[in-house]
Tab-separated table of C-alpha atoms in Angstrom:
chain	number	residue	atom	x	y	z
A	68	MET	CA	189.394	124.003	-36.474
A	69	LYS	CA	185.753	123.422	-35.587
A	70	THR	CA	184.821	122.438	-32.064
A	71	LEU	CA	182.328	119.583	-31.742
A	72	ARG	CA	179.749	120.106	-28.987
A	73	LEU	CA	177.042	117.987	-27.437
A	74	ARG	CA	174.625	119.905	-25.202
A	75	ASN	CA	172.288	118.064	-22.829
A	76	VAL	CA	171.988	115.125	-25.207
A	77	SER	CA	169.698	112.265	-24.189
A	78	LYS	CA	169.075	108.991	-25.983
A	79	ALA	CA	166.996	105.960	-25.063
A	80	PHE	CA	166.252	102.699	-26.834
A	81	GLY	CA	162.767	101.643	-25.827
A	82	ASN	CA	162.515	102.037	-22.058
A	83	GLU	CA	166.290	101.909	-21.560
A	84	ALA	CA	167.973	105.297	-21.190
A	85	VAL	CA	171.542	105.130	-22.531
A	86	LEU	CA	172.485	108.812	-22.267
A	87	GLU	CA	170.867	111.466	-20.103
A	88	ASN	CA	171.700	115.171	-20.485
A	89	LEU	CA	175.238	114.476	-21.684
A	90	SER	CA	177.275	117.610	-22.415
A	91	LEU	CA	180.693	117.315	-24.000
A	92	GLU	CA	183.044	119.638	-25.889
A	93	ILE	CA	185.634	118.134	-28.243
A	94	PRO	CA	188.307	120.622	-29.383
A	95	GLY	CA	188.941	120.888	-33.107
A	96	GLY	CA	192.130	119.488	-34.583
A	97	LYS	CA	192.838	117.230	-31.603
A	98	PHE	CA	192.944	113.489	-30.997
A	99	PHE	CA	190.126	112.921	-28.510
A	100	ALA	CA	189.369	109.578	-26.851
A	101	LEU	CA	186.119	108.438	-25.272
A	102	LEU	CA	186.808	105.631	-22.812
A	103	GLY	CA	184.447	103.570	-20.707
A	104	PRO	CA	183.182	100.064	-19.896
A	105	SER	CA	181.059	98.042	-22.303
A	106	GLY	CA	177.478	99.297	-22.412
A	107	CYS	CA	178.221	102.802	-21.115
A	108	GLY	CA	177.040	104.541	-24.313
A	109	LYS	CA	180.347	105.214	-26.104
A	110	THR	CA	179.221	103.856	-29.461
A	111	THR	CA	175.853	105.576	-29.075
A	112	VAL	CA	177.670	108.918	-28.749
A	113	LEU	CA	179.594	108.125	-31.937
A	114	ARG	CA	176.468	107.153	-33.859
A	115	LEU	CA	174.730	110.352	-32.737
A	116	LEU	CA	177.696	112.408	-33.933
A	117	ALA	CA	177.682	110.578	-37.255
A	118	GLY	CA	173.925	111.033	-37.665
A	119	LEU	CA	173.264	107.289	-37.660
A	120	GLU	CA	170.992	107.765	-34.638
A	121	LYS	CA	168.728	110.688	-33.757
A	122	VAL	CA	168.928	112.430	-30.398
A	123	ASP	CA	165.817	112.337	-28.223
A	124	SER	CA	166.657	115.741	-26.782
A	125	GLY	CA	169.553	118.164	-26.720
A	126	SER	CA	171.718	119.400	-29.581
A	127	ILE	CA	174.932	118.690	-31.498
A	128	SER	CA	176.949	121.394	-33.220
A	129	LEU	CA	180.096	121.510	-35.325
A	130	GLY	CA	181.704	124.910	-35.089
A	131	ASN	CA	178.849	127.405	-35.158
A	132	VAL	CA	176.496	125.127	-37.106
A	133	ASP	CA	173.792	123.052	-35.425
A	134	ILE	CA	173.907	119.606	-37.052
A	135	THR	CA	171.392	117.881	-34.763
A	136	SER	CA	168.981	117.228	-37.641
A	137	THR	CA	171.509	117.231	-40.487
A	138	PRO	CA	171.396	113.943	-42.440
A	139	VAL	CA	174.445	111.681	-42.521
A	140	TYR	CA	175.473	112.502	-46.094
A	141	GLU	CA	175.507	116.252	-45.405
A	142	ARG	CA	177.697	116.071	-42.295
A	143	ARG	CA	181.424	116.515	-42.801
A	144	ILE	CA	181.924	113.622	-40.401
A	145	ASN	CA	183.131	110.164	-41.432
A	146	THR	CA	183.389	106.932	-39.468
A	147	VAL	CA	185.804	103.997	-39.339
A	148	PHE	CA	183.924	101.027	-37.911
A	149	GLN	CA	185.278	98.100	-35.927
A	150	THR	CA	184.458	95.743	-38.828
A	151	TYR	CA	185.915	98.171	-41.454
A	152	ALA	CA	182.802	97.574	-43.687
A	153	LEU	CA	184.905	97.287	-46.843
A	154	PHE	CA	183.697	95.642	-50.070
A	155	PRO	CA	185.745	92.415	-50.285
A	156	HIS	CA	185.199	91.958	-54.061
A	157	LEU	CA	186.524	95.437	-54.902
A	158	SER	CA	190.100	96.641	-55.036
A	159	VAL	CA	191.646	98.978	-52.490
A	160	PHE	CA	191.374	101.822	-55.016
A	161	GLU	CA	187.699	101.102	-55.719
A	162	ASN	CA	186.846	100.958	-52.018
A	163	VAL	CA	188.492	104.303	-51.343
A	164	ALA	CA	186.932	105.884	-54.444
A	165	TYR	CA	183.419	104.611	-53.733
A	166	SER	CA	182.078	107.619	-51.785
A	167	LEU	CA	183.605	110.056	-54.268
A	168	LYS	CA	181.823	108.323	-57.148
A	169	LEU	CA	178.510	108.574	-55.290
A	170	ARG	CA	179.055	112.324	-55.024
A	171	GLY	CA	179.561	112.602	-58.781
A	172	ILE	CA	183.147	113.860	-58.616
A	173	PRO	CA	184.942	113.741	-62.027
A	174	ARG	CA	187.078	110.634	-62.616
A	175	SER	CA	190.337	112.562	-63.021
A	176	GLU	CA	189.791	114.276	-59.670
A	177	ILE	CA	188.872	110.957	-58.047
A	178	GLU	CA	192.110	109.376	-59.283
A	179	ASP	CA	194.198	112.232	-57.886
A	180	LYS	CA	192.422	112.209	-54.526
A	181	VAL	CA	192.572	108.427	-54.097
A	182	HIS	CA	196.224	108.099	-55.084
A	183	ASN	CA	197.207	110.965	-52.767
A	184	THR	CA	195.226	109.431	-49.908
A	185	LEU	CA	196.757	105.990	-50.451
A	186	LYS	CA	200.178	107.626	-50.156
A	187	VAL	CA	199.143	109.149	-46.827
A	188	VAL	CA	198.240	105.711	-45.422
A	189	ARG	CA	201.177	103.997	-47.187
A	190	LEU	CA	199.073	101.798	-49.473
A	191	GLU	CA	200.093	103.253	-52.835
A	192	GLY	CA	201.634	99.922	-53.885
A	193	HIS	CA	198.424	97.994	-53.138
A	194	ALA	CA	195.871	100.116	-55.012
A	195	TRP	CA	194.641	97.379	-57.353
A	196	LYS	CA	194.719	94.461	-54.949
A	197	GLN	CA	191.386	93.053	-53.815
A	198	ILE	CA	190.525	93.809	-50.206
A	199	SER	CA	190.271	90.087	-49.487
A	200	ARG	CA	193.923	89.641	-50.521
A	201	ILE	CA	195.552	92.151	-48.189
A	202	SER	CA	196.414	91.811	-44.498
A	203	GLY	CA	194.356	92.971	-41.529
A	204	GLY	CA	196.605	95.973	-40.955
A	205	GLN	CA	196.356	96.938	-44.625
A	206	GLN	CA	192.567	96.608	-44.483
A	207	GLN	CA	192.602	98.949	-41.503
A	208	ARG	CA	194.569	101.494	-43.543
A	209	ALA	CA	192.184	101.072	-46.486
A	210	ALA	CA	189.250	101.833	-44.177
A	211	LEU	CA	191.082	104.925	-42.919
A	212	ALA	CA	191.819	106.020	-46.500
A	213	ARG	CA	188.156	105.672	-47.475
A	214	ALA	CA	187.151	107.766	-44.453
A	215	ILE	CA	189.623	110.619	-45.022
A	216	VAL	CA	189.590	110.841	-48.844
A	217	GLY	CA	186.660	113.275	-48.689
A	218	GLU	CA	188.551	115.536	-46.244
A	219	PRO	CA	186.037	115.441	-43.367
A	220	ASP	CA	186.129	117.905	-40.484
A	221	VAL	CA	185.824	115.026	-38.004
A	222	LEU	CA	186.872	111.382	-38.176
A	223	LEU	CA	185.097	108.984	-35.812
A	224	LEU	CA	186.851	105.712	-34.938
A	225	ASP	CA	184.763	103.015	-33.260
A	226	GLU	CA	187.197	100.526	-31.664
A	227	PRO	CA	189.007	100.275	-35.020
A	228	LEU	CA	191.843	98.054	-33.779
A	229	ALA	CA	189.794	95.428	-31.958
A	230	ALA	CA	190.364	92.762	-34.635
A	231	LEU	CA	194.158	93.154	-34.782
A	232	ASP	CA	196.783	91.184	-32.892
A	233	LEU	CA	198.844	92.924	-30.201
A	234	ARG	CA	201.935	93.738	-32.267
A	235	LEU	CA	199.926	95.046	-35.230
A	236	LYS	CA	197.693	97.012	-32.877
A	237	GLU	CA	200.703	98.776	-31.337
A	238	GLN	CA	202.026	99.583	-34.814
A	239	MET	CA	198.654	100.985	-35.921
A	240	LEU	CA	198.378	103.153	-32.812
A	241	ILE	CA	201.621	104.894	-33.772
A	242	GLU	CA	200.415	105.262	-37.357
A	243	LEU	CA	197.108	106.777	-36.207
A	244	ILE	CA	198.942	109.356	-34.103
A	245	ASP	CA	201.167	110.221	-37.065
A	246	LEU	CA	198.192	110.391	-39.446
A	247	GLN	CA	196.202	112.731	-37.218
A	248	ASP	CA	199.231	114.934	-36.755
A	249	ARG	CA	199.772	115.229	-40.511
A	250	LEU	CA	196.099	115.769	-41.393
A	251	GLY	CA	195.144	118.050	-38.504
A	252	THR	CA	191.651	116.523	-38.629
A	253	THR	CA	189.687	116.090	-35.403
A	254	PHE	CA	189.810	112.418	-34.427
A	255	VAL	CA	187.256	111.012	-31.964
A	256	TYR	CA	188.399	107.575	-30.835
A	257	VAL	CA	186.004	105.313	-28.943
A	258	THR	CA	187.383	102.350	-27.016
A	259	HIS	CA	187.119	100.327	-23.822
A	260	ASP	CA	190.886	99.665	-23.991
A	261	GLN	CA	192.650	102.061	-21.614
A	262	HIS	CA	196.053	101.392	-23.182
A	263	GLU	CA	194.816	102.530	-26.596
A	264	ALA	CA	193.197	105.664	-25.197
A	265	LEU	CA	196.233	106.665	-23.115
A	266	THR	CA	198.512	106.111	-26.110
A	267	VAL	CA	196.723	108.140	-28.772
A	268	ALA	CA	194.752	110.893	-27.048
A	269	ASP	CA	195.544	114.571	-26.531
A	270	SER	CA	192.552	114.647	-24.201
A	271	MET	CA	189.998	112.083	-23.113
A	272	ALA	CA	186.703	111.641	-21.316
A	273	ILE	CA	185.911	108.726	-19.013
A	274	LEU	CA	182.296	107.524	-19.055
A	275	ASN	CA	180.946	105.474	-16.172
A	276	ALA	CA	178.471	102.598	-16.498
A	277	ASP	CA	175.552	105.075	-16.402
A	278	GLY	CA	176.852	107.057	-19.389
A	279	GLU	CA	177.992	109.992	-17.264
A	280	ILE	CA	181.334	111.750	-17.636
A	281	GLU	CA	183.477	110.968	-14.607
A	282	GLN	CA	186.529	112.943	-15.723
A	283	LEU	CA	187.586	115.010	-18.740
A	284	ASP	CA	191.313	115.688	-18.820
A	285	SER	CA	194.650	114.871	-20.428
A	286	PRO	CA	195.667	111.184	-20.350
A	287	ARG	CA	198.520	111.962	-17.956
A	288	ASP	CA	196.298	113.818	-15.477
A	289	ILE	CA	193.606	111.143	-15.632
A	290	TYR	CA	196.169	108.466	-14.823
A	291	GLU	CA	198.197	110.397	-12.260
A	292	PHE	CA	195.338	112.357	-10.648
A	293	PRO	CA	192.047	110.453	-10.971
A	294	ASN	CA	189.155	112.328	-9.376
A	295	SER	CA	187.095	109.307	-8.317
A	296	ARG	CA	187.408	105.675	-7.334
A	297	PHE	CA	185.803	104.681	-10.629
A	298	VAL	CA	188.483	106.440	-12.675
A	299	ALA	CA	191.322	105.230	-10.457
A	300	ASN	CA	190.184	101.624	-10.773
A	301	PHE	CA	189.161	101.747	-14.444
A	302	VAL	CA	192.296	103.388	-15.817
A	303	GLY	CA	195.382	101.364	-14.949
A	304	THR	CA	196.005	99.107	-11.979
A	305	ASN	CA	195.484	100.511	-8.515
A	306	ASN	CA	195.719	99.940	-4.775
A	307	MET	CA	192.874	101.560	-2.847
A	308	PHE	CA	192.771	102.453	0.848
A	309	LYS	CA	189.870	103.765	2.898
A	310	GLY	CA	190.832	105.974	5.790
A	311	THR	CA	190.170	108.929	8.072
A	312	ILE	CA	192.080	112.196	8.007
A	313	ASN	CA	193.676	112.803	11.405
A	314	SER	CA	195.463	116.001	10.474
A	315	ALA	CA	194.869	118.708	7.865
A	316	ASN	CA	198.094	120.500	7.042
A	317	GLY	CA	200.999	120.087	4.623
A	318	GLU	CA	201.871	116.782	6.305
A	319	MET	CA	198.402	115.252	6.159
A	320	ALA	CA	198.106	111.847	7.786
A	321	ILE	CA	195.422	109.291	6.997
A	322	THR	CA	194.581	106.471	9.352
A	323	THR	CA	193.533	103.575	7.122
A	324	GLU	CA	191.573	100.450	7.969
A	325	THR	CA	194.169	98.054	6.532
A	326	ALA	CA	197.592	99.705	6.438
A	327	GLY	CA	197.936	101.903	9.508
A	328	THR	CA	198.766	105.602	9.137
A	329	LEU	CA	199.950	106.930	5.774
A	330	GLN	CA	201.397	110.331	4.931
A	331	ALA	CA	199.897	112.210	1.966
A	332	ILE	CA	199.934	115.631	0.321
A	333	VAL	CA	196.920	117.915	0.789
A	334	PRO	CA	195.223	118.389	-2.613
A	335	GLN	CA	194.590	121.972	-3.689
A	336	LYS	CA	191.063	123.410	-3.511
A	337	CYS	CA	189.582	120.557	-1.516
A	338	ASP	CA	187.478	122.204	1.179
A	339	TRP	CA	186.174	118.806	2.320
A	340	MET	CA	189.689	117.679	3.308
A	341	VAL	CA	189.211	118.350	7.007
A	342	LYS	CA	190.192	116.444	10.098
A	343	GLY	CA	187.862	113.516	10.696
A	344	ALA	CA	186.721	113.248	7.063
A	345	THR	CA	186.571	109.776	5.532
A	346	VAL	CA	188.448	109.516	2.232
A	347	TYR	CA	189.726	107.001	-0.286
A	348	ALA	CA	193.393	107.001	-1.230
A	349	SER	CA	194.790	105.664	-4.497
A	350	LEU	CA	198.320	104.273	-4.865
A	351	ARG	CA	199.626	103.026	-8.225
A	352	PRO	CA	201.653	99.767	-8.057
A	353	GLU	CA	204.641	101.246	-9.906
A	354	LYS	CA	204.971	103.995	-7.276
A	355	ILE	CA	205.954	101.414	-4.642
A	356	LYS	CA	209.554	100.380	-3.990
A	357	ILE	CA	209.893	96.742	-2.928
A	358	SER	CA	212.976	95.445	-1.135
A	359	LYS	CA	214.127	92.661	1.170
A	360	ASP	CA	216.340	95.225	2.906
A	361	GLU	CA	215.396	98.298	4.907
A	362	GLN	CA	215.672	101.575	2.997
A	363	SER	CA	215.746	105.249	3.959
A	364	GLY	CA	214.307	108.378	2.368
A	365	TYR	CA	210.657	107.292	2.250
A	366	CYS	CA	207.949	108.572	4.607
A	367	ASN	CA	205.641	105.582	4.118
A	368	HIS	CA	206.789	102.082	5.058
A	369	LEU	CA	204.817	98.831	5.146
A	370	GLU	CA	205.911	95.248	5.656
A	371	GLY	CA	204.415	92.065	4.319
A	372	LYS	CA	204.805	88.664	2.695
A	373	VAL	CA	204.990	87.945	-1.045
A	374	VAL	CA	202.024	85.751	-1.996
A	375	ASP	CA	202.090	86.008	-5.798
A	376	ILE	CA	204.576	86.827	-8.565
A	377	ILE	CA	203.685	87.428	-12.227
A	378	TYR	CA	206.567	87.844	-14.669
A	379	TYR	CA	205.763	90.017	-17.728
A	380	GLY	CA	209.219	90.085	-19.258
A	381	SER	CA	210.140	93.750	-18.951
A	382	SER	CA	208.357	94.046	-15.605
A	383	THR	CA	207.275	91.897	-12.684
A	384	GLN	CA	204.119	92.187	-10.571
A	385	TYR	CA	204.202	91.163	-6.925
A	386	ARG	CA	201.237	90.771	-4.622
A	387	VAL	CA	202.219	91.425	-1.043
A	388	GLU	CA	199.961	90.631	1.894
A	389	ILE	CA	200.262	93.246	4.616
A	390	GLU	CA	198.553	93.513	7.985
A	391	LYS	CA	194.847	92.693	8.283
A	392	GLY	CA	195.012	90.609	5.130
A	393	MET	CA	195.139	93.414	2.535
A	394	LYS	CA	197.085	92.476	-0.604
A	395	LEU	CA	198.973	95.243	-2.399
A	396	LYS	CA	200.054	95.062	-6.026
A	397	VAL	CA	203.609	96.202	-6.745
A	398	PHE	CA	205.132	96.678	-10.218
A	399	GLU	CA	208.839	96.968	-10.847
A	400	GLN	CA	211.189	96.635	-13.772
A	401	SER	CA	212.416	93.066	-13.963
A	402	ARG	CA	215.740	92.566	-12.242
A	403	ARG	CA	218.652	92.257	-14.647
A	404	HIS	CA	221.735	91.963	-12.462
A	405	SER	CA	222.843	88.831	-10.655
A	406	ASP	CA	224.127	90.866	-7.711
A	407	GLU	CA	220.598	92.043	-6.867
A	408	ILE	CA	218.789	90.069	-4.186
A	409	ALA	CA	215.977	88.142	-5.865
A	410	ILE	CA	212.504	88.267	-4.324
A	411	ASP	CA	210.642	84.966	-4.134
A	412	TYR	CA	207.352	83.543	-2.853
A	413	GLU	CA	206.830	83.727	0.913
A	414	ASP	CA	209.654	86.281	1.322
A	415	ARG	CA	209.199	88.993	3.941
A	416	VAL	CA	209.607	92.344	2.174
A	417	HIS	CA	209.549	96.080	2.852
A	418	LEU	CA	207.349	98.414	0.807
A	419	TYR	CA	208.219	102.103	0.509
A	420	PHE	CA	206.469	105.000	-1.205
A	421	LYS	CA	206.456	108.779	-1.056
A	422	LYS	CA	203.577	110.902	0.218
A	423	GLU	CA	203.364	112.491	-3.248
A	424	SER	CA	202.412	109.072	-4.653
A	425	ILE	CA	199.133	108.941	-2.723
A	426	VAL	CA	196.132	110.530	-4.474
A	427	LEU	CA	193.194	111.384	-2.208
A	428	LEU	CA	189.777	110.832	-3.763
A	429	GLU	CA	186.205	111.691	-2.866
A	430	ARG	CA	184.658	111.123	0.512
């Protein structure tokens, strides 16, 4: 599998710099996601990889080959766009076969390749239907089939599910994972939707608003161990505390501005975690236990009043106002048993969480 590398890549449009000295390595044969807010340069990275835009400086390589100046049609890189860009007056078969015809491949070989590819994306029964007469999910599969029929080394996906409804989107995410697993092709998936990125990716990079990589890691490590406030707040829902370290040992304590003293675990290899240092601490809402009764076994305990309740069906979000006016978000599985004590607006509640649930971020 060929590794895709960007080295010190810069790109500007007019006087506006979108990317500056961006370096990124995408492992071959993996499902890689590029996640970031709108306008951070995600799509620009994709267009540079595809050859649809030229780099101002830096280089792009695929395996050991420099493809910085290689034209689009000579790169073994295909793209699935957000709009699909299918020909509505042509059949599914004709759309998928289009690029093969342009390359002058014999008709018998085209038929074999297209039919085999349609089987891969489960569209073999729709080959001769016009694109305009199939569903949105089927159009998405047709666009995928057209992109993979030529057996590219890399498949780029630019927010390909944005036009689908929630249920169809969830179905297509599973199908994309299955497709990449069966093909073994490198997938580069660009999105601003954190749920999509966390679902599909083997590894992912988070770009900030300035087009810089904030964190490159597995989805689990990015969610559980964000390395900055930007990542902690951008990926998932988060409670953030600012505080001062008043001890620096295995039982580190942080005196916060809004929640008193909290116990946390000392992160490894953090030489700036010294007594007196100012830090930010991240606490995910689902790591908090909420109860109307006092509990034992937790080293961190806060009290407050419920000021908001949002019911999501399988889960419920509470907002609890603690001392000094800070409001914490708490997620829990929706209560199912009538013998459990229901929590309502204005109730006084206890919040509990373990020291392992607090992630210390940068100064």
